[in-house]
JSON list of C-alpha atoms in Angstrom, two decimals:
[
{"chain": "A", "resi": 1, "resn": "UNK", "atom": "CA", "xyz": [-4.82, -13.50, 5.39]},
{"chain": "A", "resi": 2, "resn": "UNK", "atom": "CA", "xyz": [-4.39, -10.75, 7.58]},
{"chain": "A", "resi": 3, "resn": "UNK", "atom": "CA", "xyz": [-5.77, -7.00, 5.94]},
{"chain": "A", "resi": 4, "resn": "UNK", "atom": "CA", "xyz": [-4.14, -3.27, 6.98]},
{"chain": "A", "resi": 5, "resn": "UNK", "atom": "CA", "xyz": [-4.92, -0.18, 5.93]},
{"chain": "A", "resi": 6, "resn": "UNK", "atom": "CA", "xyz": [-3.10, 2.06, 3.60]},
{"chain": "A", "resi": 7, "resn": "UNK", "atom": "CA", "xyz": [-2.88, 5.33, 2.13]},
{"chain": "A", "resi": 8, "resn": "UNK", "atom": "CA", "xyz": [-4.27, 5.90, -1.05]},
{"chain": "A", "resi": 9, "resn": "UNK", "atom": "CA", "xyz": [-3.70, 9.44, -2.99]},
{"chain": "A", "resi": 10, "resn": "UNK", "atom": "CA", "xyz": [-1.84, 10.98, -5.89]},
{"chain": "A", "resi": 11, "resn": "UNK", "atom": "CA", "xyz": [-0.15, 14.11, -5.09]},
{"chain": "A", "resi": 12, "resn": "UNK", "atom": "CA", "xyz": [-1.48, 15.49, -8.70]},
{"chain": "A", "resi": 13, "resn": "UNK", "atom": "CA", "xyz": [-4.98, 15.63, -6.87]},
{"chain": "A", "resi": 14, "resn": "UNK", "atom": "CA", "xyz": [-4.09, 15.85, -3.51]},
{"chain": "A", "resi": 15, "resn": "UNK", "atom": "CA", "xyz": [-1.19, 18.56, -1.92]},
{"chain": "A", "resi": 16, "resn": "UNK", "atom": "CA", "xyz": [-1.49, 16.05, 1.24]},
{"chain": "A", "resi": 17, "resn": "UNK", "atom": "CA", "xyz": [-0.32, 13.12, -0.64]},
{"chain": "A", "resi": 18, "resn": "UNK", "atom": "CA", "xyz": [3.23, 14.58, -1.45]},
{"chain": "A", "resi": 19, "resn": "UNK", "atom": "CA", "xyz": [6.35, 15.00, 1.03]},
{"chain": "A", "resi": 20, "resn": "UNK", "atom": "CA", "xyz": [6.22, 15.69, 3.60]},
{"chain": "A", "resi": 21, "resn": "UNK", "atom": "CA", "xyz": [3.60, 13.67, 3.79]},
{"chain": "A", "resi": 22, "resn": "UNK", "atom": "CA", "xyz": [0.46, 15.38, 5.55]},
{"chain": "A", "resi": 23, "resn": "UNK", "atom": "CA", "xyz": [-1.55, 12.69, 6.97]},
{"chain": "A", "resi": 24, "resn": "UNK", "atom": "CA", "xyz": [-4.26, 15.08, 8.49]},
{"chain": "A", "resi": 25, "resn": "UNK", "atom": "CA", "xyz": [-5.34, 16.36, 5.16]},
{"chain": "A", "resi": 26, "resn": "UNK", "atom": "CA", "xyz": [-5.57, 12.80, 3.69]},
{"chain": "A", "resi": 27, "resn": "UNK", "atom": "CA", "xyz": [-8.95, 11.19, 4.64]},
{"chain": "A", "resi": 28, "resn": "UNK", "atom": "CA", "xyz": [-8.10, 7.87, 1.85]},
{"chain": "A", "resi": 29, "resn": "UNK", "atom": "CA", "xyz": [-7.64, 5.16, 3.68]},
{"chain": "A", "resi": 30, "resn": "UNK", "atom": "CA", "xyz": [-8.04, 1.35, 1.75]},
{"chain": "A", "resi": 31, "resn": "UNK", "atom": "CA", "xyz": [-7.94, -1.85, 3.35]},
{"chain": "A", "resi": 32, "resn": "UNK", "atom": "CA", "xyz": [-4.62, -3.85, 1.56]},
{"chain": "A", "resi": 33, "resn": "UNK", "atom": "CA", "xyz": [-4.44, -7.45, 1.47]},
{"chain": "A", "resi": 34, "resn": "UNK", "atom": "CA", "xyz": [-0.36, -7.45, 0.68]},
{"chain": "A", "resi": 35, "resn": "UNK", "atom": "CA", "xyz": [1.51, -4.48, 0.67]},
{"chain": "A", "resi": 36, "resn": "UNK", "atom": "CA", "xyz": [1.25, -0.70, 1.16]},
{"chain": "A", "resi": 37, "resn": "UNK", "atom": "CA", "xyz": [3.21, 1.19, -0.95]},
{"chain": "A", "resi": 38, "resn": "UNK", "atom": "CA", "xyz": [4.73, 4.48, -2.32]},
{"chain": "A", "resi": 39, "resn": "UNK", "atom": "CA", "xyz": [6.10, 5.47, -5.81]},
{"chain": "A", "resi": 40, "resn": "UNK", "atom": "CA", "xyz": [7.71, 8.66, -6.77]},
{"chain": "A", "resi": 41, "resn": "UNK", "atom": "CA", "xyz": [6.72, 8.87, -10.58]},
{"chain": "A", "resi": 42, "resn": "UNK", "atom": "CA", "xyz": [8.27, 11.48, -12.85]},
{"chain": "A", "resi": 43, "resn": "UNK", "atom": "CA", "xyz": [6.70, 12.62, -15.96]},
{"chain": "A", "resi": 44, "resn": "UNK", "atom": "CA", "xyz": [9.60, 14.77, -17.57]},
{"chain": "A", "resi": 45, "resn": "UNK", "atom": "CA", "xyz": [12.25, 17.02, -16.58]},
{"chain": "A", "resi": 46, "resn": "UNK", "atom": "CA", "xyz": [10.79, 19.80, -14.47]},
{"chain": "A", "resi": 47, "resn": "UNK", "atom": "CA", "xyz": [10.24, 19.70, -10.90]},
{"chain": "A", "resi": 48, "resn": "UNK", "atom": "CA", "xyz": [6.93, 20.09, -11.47]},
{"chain": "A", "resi": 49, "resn": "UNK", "atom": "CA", "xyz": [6.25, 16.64, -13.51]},
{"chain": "A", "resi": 50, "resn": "UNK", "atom": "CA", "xyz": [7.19, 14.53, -10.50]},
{"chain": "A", "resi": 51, "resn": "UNK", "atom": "CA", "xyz": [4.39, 12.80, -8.13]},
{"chain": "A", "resi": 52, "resn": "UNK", "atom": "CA", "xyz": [3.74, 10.78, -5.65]},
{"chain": "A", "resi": 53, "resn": "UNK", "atom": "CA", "xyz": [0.90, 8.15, -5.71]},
{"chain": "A", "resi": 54, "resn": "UNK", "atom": "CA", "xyz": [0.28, 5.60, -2.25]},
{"chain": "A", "resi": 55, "resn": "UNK", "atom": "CA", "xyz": [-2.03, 2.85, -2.62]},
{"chain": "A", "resi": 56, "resn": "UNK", "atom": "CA", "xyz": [-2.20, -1.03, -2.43]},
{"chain": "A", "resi": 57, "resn": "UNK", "atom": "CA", "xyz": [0.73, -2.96, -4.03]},
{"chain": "A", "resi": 58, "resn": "UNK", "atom": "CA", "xyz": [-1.30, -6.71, -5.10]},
{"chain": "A", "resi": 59, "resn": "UNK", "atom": "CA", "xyz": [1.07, -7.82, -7.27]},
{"chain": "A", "resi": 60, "resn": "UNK", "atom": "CA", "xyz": [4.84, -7.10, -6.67]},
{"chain": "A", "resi": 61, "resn": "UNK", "atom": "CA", "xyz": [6.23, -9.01, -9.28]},
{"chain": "A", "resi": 62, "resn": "UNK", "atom": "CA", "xyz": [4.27, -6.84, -12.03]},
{"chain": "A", "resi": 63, "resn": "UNK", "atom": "CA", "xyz": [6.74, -4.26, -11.08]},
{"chain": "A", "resi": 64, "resn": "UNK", "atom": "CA", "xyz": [9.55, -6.26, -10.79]},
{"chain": "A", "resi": 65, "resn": "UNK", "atom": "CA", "xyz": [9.80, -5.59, -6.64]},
{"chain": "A", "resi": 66, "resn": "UNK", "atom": "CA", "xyz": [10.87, -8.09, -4.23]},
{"chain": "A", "resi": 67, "resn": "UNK", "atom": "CA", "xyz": [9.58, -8.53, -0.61]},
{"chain": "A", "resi": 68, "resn": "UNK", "atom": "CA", "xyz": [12.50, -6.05, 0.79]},
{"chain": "A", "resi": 69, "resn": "UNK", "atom": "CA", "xyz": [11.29, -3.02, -1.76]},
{"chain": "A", "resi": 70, "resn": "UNK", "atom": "CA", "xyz": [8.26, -2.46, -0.15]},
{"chain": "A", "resi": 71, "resn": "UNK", "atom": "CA", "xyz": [7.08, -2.23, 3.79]},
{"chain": "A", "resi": 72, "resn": "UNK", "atom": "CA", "xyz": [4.13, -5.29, 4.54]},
{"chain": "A", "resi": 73, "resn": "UNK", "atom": "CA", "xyz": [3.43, -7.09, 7.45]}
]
């Protein structure tokens, strides 16, 4: 199965993580076996409670996600 790399961060830990995305300031890359993926999370009702987190997505169905939801190759 062909591997590609991803971004993984959580904007709670990492200003570079968030949008716009800063790509520079990131230096976590992973290799991904399926998907790459990005979720907006919110934690509350301030502005302040919402995040972003990037990473590997290995099982899609887990979060109820089909094939067009998320970017792969």
């Amino acid at each position: 199965m062909a591997r590609f790399v991803c971004y993984q961060c959580d904007s709670r830990v990492d200003d570079g993580c968030g949008d716009p995305f800063k790509m520079h300031q990131v230096n976590r890359t992973v290799e991904c076996a399926d998907y790459c993926v990005k979720f907006f999370h919110s934690e509350g009702t301030s502005a302040n409670s919402t995040f972003v987190r990037r990473g590997c997505l290995h099982d899609y169905a887990l979060y109820r996600l089909s094939k067009i939801d998320v970017c792969y190759r």
